[in-house]
Tab-separated table of N, CA, C and O in Angstrom:
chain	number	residue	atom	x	y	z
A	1	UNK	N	144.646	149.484	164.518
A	1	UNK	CA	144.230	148.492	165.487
A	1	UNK	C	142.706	148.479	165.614
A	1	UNK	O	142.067	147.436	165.757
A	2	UNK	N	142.208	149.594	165.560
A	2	UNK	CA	140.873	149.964	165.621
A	2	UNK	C	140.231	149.119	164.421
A	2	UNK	O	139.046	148.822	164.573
A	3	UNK	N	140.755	148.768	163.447
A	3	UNK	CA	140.301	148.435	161.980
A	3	UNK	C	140.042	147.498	162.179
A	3	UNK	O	138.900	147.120	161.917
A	4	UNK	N	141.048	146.584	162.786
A	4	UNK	CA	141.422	145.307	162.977
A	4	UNK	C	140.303	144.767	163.986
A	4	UNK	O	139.601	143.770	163.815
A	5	UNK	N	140.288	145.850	165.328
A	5	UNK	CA	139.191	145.368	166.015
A	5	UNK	C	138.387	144.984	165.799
A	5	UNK	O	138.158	143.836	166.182
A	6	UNK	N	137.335	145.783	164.959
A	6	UNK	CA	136.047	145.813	164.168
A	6	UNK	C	135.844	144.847	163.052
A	6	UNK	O	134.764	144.271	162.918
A	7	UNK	N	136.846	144.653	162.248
A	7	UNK	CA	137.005	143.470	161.475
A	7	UNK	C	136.787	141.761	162.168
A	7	UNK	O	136.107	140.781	161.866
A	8	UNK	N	137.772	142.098	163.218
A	8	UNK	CA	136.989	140.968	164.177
A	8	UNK	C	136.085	140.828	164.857
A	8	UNK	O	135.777	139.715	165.283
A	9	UNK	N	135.645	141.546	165.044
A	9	UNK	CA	134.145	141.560	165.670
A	9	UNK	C	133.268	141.370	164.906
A	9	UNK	O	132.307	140.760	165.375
A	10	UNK	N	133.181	141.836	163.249
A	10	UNK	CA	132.157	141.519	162.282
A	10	UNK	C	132.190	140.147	161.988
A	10	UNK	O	131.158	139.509	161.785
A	11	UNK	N	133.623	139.518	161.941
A	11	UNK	CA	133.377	137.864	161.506
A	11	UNK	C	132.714	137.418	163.037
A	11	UNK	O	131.882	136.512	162.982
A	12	UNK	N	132.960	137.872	164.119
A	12	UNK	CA	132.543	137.189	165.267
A	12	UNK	C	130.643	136.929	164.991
A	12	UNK	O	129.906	135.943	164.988
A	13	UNK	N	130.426	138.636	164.754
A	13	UNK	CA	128.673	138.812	164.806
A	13	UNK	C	128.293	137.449	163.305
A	13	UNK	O	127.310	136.709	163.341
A	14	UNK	N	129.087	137.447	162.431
A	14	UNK	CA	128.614	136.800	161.296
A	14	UNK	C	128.343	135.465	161.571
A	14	UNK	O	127.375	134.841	161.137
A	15	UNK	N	129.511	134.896	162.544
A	15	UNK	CA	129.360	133.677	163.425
A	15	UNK	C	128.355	133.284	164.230
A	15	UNK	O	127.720	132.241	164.378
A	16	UNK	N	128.354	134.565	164.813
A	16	UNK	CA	126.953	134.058	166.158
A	16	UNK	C	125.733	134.384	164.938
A	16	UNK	O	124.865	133.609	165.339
A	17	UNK	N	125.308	134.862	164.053
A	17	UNK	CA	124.069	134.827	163.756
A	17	UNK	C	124.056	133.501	162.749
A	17	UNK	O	122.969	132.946	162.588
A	18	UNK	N	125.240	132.971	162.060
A	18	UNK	CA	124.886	131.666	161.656
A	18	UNK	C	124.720	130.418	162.376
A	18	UNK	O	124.073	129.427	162.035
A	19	UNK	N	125.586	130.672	163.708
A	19	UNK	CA	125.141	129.801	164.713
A	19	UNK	C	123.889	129.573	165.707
A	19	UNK	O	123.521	128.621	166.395
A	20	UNK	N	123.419	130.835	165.479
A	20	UNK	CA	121.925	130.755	166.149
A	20	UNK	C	121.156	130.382	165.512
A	20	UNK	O	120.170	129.784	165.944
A	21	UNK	N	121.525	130.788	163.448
A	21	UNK	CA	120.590	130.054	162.983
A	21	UNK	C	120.537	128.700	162.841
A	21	UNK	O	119.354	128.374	162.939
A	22	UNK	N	121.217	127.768	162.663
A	22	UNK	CA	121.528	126.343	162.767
A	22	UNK	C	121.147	126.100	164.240
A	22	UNK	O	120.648	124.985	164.392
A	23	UNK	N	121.188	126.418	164.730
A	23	UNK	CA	120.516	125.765	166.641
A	23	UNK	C	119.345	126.154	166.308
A	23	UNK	O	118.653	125.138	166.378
A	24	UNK	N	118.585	127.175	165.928
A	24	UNK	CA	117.481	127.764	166.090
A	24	UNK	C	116.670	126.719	164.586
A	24	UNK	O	115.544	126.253	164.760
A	25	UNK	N	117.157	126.567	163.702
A	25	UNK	CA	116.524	125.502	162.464
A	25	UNK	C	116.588	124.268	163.034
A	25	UNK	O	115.760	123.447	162.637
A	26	UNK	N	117.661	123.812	164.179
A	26	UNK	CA	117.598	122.258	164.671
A	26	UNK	C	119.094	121.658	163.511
A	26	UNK	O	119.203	120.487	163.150
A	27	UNK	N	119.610	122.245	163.305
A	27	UNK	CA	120.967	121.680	162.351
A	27	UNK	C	121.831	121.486	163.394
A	27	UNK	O	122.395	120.395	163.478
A	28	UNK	N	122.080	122.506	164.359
A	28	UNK	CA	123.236	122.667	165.515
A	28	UNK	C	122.005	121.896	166.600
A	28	UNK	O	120.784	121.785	166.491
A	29	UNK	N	123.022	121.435	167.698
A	29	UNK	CA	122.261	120.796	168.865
A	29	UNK	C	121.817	122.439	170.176
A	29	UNK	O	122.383	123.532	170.187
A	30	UNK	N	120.704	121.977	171.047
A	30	UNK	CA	120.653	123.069	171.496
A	30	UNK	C	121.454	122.851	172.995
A	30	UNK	O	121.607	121.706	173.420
A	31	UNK	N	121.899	123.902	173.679
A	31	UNK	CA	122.121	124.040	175.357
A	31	UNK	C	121.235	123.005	176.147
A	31	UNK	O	120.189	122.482	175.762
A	32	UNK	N	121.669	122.891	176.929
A	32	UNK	CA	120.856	122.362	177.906
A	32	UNK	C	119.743	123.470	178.989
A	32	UNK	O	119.911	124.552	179.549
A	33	UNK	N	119.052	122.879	178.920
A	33	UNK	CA	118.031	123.721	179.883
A	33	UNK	C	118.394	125.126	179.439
A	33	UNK	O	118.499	125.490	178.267
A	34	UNK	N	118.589	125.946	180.636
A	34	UNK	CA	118.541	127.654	180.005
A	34	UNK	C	120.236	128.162	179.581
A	34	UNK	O	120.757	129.264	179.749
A	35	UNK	N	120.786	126.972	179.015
A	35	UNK	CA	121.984	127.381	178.603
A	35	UNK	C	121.875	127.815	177.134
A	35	UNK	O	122.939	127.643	176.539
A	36	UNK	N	121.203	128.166	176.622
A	36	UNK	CA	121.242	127.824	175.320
A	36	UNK	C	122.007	129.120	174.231
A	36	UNK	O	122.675	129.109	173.197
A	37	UNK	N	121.494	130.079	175.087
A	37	UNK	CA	122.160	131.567	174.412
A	37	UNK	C	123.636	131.294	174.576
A	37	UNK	O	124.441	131.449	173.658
A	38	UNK	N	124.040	130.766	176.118
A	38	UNK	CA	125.894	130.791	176.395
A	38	UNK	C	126.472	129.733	175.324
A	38	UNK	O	127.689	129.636	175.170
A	39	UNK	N	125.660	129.026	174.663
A	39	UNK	CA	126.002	127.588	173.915
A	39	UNK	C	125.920	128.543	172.568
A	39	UNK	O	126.851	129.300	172.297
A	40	UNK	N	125.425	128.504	172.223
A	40	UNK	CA	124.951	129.997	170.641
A	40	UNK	C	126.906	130.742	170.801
A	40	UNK	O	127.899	130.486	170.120
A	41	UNK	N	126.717	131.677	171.996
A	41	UNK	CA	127.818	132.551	171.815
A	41	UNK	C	129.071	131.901	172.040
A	41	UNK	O	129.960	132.507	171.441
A	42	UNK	N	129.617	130.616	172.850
A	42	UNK	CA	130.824	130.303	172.890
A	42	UNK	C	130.865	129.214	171.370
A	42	UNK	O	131.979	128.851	170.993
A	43	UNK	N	129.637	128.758	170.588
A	43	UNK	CA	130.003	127.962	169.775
A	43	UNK	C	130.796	128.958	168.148
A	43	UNK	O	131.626	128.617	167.305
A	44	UNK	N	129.968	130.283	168.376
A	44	UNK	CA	129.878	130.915	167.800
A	44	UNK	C	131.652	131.541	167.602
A	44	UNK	O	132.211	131.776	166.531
A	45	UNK	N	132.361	131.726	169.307
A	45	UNK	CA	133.221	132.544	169.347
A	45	UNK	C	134.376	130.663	168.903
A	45	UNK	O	135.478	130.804	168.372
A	46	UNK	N	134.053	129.764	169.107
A	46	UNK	CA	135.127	128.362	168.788
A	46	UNK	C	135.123	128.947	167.220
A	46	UNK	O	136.223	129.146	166.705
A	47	UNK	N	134.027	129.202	166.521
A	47	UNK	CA	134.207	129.244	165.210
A	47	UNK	C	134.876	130.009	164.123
A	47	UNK	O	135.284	129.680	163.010
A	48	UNK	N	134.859	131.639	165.083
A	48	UNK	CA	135.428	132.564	164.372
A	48	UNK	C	136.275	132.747	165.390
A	48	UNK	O	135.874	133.789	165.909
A	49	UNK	N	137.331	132.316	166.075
A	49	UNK	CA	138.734	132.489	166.057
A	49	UNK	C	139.568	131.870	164.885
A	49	UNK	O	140.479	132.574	164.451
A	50	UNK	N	139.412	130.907	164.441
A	50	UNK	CA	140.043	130.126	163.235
A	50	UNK	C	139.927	131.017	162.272
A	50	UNK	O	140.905	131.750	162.131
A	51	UNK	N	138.919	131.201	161.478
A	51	UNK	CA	138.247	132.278	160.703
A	51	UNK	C	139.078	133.212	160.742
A	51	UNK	O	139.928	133.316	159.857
A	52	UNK	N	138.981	134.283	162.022
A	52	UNK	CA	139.401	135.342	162.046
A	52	UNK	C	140.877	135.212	161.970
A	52	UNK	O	141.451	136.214	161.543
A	53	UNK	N	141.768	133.987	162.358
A	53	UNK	CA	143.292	134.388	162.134
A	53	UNK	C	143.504	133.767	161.239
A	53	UNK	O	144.704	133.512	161.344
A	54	UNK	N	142.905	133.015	159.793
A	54	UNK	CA	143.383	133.042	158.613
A	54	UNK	C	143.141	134.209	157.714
A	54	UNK	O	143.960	134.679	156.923
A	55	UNK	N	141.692	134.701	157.966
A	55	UNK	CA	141.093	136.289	156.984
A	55	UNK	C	141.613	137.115	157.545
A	55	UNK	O	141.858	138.113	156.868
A	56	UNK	N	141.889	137.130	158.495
A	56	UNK	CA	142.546	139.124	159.035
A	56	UNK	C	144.216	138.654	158.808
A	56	UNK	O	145.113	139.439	159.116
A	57	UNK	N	144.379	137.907	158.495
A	57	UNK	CA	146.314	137.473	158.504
A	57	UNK	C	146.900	139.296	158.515
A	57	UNK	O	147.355	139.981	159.432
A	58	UNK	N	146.622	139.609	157.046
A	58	UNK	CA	147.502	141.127	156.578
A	58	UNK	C	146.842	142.123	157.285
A	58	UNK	O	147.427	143.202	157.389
A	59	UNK	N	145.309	141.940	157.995
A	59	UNK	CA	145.094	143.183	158.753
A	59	UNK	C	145.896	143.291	159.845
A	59	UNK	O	146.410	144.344	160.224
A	60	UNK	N	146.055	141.865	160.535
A	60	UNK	CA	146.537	141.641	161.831
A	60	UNK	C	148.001	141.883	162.014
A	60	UNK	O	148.437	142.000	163.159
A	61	UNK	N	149.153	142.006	160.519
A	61	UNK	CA	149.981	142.431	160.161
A	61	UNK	C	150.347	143.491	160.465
A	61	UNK	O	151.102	143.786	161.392
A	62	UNK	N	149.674	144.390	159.451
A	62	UNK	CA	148.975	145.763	159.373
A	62	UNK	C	149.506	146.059	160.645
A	62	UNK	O	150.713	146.259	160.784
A	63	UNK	N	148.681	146.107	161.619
A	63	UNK	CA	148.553	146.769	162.641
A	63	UNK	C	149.537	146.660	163.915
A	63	UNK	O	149.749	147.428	164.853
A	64	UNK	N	150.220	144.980	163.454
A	64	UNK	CA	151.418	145.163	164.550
A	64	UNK	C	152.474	146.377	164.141
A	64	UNK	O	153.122	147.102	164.896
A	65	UNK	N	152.435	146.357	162.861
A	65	UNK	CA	153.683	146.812	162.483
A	65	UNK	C	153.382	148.143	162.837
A	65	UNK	O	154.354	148.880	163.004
A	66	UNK	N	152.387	148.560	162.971
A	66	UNK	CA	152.029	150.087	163.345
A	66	UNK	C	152.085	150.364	164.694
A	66	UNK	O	152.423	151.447	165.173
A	67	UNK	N	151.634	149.037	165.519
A	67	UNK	CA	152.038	149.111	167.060
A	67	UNK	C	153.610	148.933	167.220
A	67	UNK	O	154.090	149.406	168.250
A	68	UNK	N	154.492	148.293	166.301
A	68	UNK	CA	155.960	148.550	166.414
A	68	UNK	C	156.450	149.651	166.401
A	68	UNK	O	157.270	149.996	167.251
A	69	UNK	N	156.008	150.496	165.342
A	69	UNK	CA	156.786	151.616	164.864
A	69	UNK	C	156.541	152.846	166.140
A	69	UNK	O	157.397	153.670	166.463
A	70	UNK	N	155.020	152.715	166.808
A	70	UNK	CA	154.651	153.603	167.936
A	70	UNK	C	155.633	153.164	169.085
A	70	UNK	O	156.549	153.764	169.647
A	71	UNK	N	155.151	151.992	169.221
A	71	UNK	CA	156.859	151.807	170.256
A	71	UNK	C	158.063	152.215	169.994
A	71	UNK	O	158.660	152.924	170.804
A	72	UNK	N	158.638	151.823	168.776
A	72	UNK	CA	159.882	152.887	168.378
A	72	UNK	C	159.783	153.990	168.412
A	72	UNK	O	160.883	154.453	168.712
A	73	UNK	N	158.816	155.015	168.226
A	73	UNK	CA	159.080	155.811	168.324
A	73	UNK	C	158.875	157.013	170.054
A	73	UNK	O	158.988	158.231	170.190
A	74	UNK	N	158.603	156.082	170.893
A	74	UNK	CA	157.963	156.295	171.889
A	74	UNK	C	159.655	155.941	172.711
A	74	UNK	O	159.949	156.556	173.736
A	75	UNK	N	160.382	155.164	172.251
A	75	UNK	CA	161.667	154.358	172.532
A	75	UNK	C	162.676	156.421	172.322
A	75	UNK	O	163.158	157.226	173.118
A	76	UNK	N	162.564	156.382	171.387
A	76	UNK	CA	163.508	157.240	170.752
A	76	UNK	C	163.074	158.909	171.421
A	76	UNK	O	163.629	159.980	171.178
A	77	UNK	N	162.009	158.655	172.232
A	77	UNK	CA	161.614	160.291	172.413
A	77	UNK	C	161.940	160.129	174.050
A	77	UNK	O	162.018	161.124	174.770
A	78	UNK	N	162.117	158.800	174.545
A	78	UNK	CA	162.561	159.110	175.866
A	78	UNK	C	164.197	158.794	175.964
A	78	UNK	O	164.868	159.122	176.943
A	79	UNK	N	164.681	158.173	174.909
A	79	UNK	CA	165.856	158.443	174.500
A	79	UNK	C	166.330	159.961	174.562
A	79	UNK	O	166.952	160.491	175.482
A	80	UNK	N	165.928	160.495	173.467
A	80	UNK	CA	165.970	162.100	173.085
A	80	UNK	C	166.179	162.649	174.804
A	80	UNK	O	167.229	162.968	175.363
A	81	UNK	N	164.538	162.610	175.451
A	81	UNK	CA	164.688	163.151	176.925
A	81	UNK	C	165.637	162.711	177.483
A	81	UNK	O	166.127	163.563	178.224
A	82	UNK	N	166.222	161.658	177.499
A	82	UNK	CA	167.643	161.084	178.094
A	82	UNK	C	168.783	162.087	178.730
A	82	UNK	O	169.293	162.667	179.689
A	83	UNK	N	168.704	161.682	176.974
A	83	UNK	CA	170.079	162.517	176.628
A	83	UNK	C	170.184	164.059	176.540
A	83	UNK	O	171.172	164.621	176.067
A	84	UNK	N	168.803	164.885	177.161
A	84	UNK	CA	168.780	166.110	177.158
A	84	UNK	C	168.969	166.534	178.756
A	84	UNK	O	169.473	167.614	179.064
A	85	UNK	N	168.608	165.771	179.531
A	85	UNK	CA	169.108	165.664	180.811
A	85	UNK	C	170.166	165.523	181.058
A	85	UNK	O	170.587	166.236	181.969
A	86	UNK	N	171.043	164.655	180.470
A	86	UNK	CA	171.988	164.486	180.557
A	86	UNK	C	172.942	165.311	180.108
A	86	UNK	O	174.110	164.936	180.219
A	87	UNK	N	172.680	166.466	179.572
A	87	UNK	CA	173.116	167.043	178.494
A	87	UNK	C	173.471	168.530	179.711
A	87	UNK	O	174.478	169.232	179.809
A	88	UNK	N	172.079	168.560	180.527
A	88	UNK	CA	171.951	169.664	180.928
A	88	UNK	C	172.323	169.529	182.153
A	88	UNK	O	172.589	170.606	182.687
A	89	UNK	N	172.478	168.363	182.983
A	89	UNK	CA	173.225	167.838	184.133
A	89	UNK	C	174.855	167.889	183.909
A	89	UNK	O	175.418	168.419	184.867
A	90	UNK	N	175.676	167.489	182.934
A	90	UNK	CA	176.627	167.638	182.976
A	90	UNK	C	177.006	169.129	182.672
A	90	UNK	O	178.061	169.404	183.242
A	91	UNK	N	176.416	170.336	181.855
A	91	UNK	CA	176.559	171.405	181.960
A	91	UNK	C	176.436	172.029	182.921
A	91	UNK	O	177.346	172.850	183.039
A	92	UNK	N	175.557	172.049	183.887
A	92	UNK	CA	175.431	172.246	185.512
A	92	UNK	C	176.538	172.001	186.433
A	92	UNK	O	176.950	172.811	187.263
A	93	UNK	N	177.147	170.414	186.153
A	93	UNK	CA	178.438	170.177	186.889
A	93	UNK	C	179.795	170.827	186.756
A	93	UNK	O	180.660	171.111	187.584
A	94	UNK	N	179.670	171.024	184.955
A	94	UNK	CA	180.893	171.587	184.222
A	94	UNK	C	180.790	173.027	184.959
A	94	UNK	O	181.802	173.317	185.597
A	95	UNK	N	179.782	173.941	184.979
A	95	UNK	CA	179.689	175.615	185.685
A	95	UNK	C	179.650	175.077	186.648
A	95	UNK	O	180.503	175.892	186.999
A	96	UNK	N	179.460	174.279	187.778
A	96	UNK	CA	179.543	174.236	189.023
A	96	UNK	C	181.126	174.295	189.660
A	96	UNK	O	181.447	175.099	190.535
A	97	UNK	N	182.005	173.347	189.092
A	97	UNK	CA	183.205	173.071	188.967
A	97	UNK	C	184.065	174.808	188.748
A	97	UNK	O	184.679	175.502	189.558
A	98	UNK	N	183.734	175.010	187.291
A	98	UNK	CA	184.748	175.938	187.413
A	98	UNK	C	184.334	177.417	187.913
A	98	UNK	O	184.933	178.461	187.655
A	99	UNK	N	183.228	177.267	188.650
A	99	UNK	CA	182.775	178.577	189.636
A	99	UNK	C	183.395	178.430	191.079
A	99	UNK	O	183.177	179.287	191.935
């Protein structure tokens, strides 16, 4: 996930510095009055969301499937605890009973 993060964040930075350069050459239009940096970074972030979810497709893959498998296995260990309680509750009842 960490990979993935950073991967998006590099197309993001790659975005905002081509977008500052095109506003800053006069290709892109500028902000109004002292908007001009918030105009740079949201034109920047319209650009590389698209970007980023066609190029990261298999990172973004990647990493669910790794956030699946942590949930499964996070599923199965309070399972496990479950059923060890349960295990040790009905043994408690069973000696309670025939004491």
């Amino acid at each position: 996930m960490l990979r993935y993060t950073l991967m998006r964040l590099g197309v993001f930075v790659g975005c905002l510095v081509v977008v500052w350069g095109a506003v800053y050459s006069g290709i892109a239009p500028r902000g109004l009055g002292n908007s001009n940096g918030l105009w740079v970074v949201l034109l920047a972030l319209l650009i590389s969301a698209p970007i980023s979810f066609v190029v990261l497709r298999k990172e973004r893959d990647r990493a669910s499937v790794q956030v699946a498998q942590r949930v499964d296995r996070m599923k199965a260990n309070l399972d496990a605890n479950r059923s060890q309680e349960d295990a040790v509750d009905d043994t408690a009842r069973t000696q309670g009973q025939t004491s």
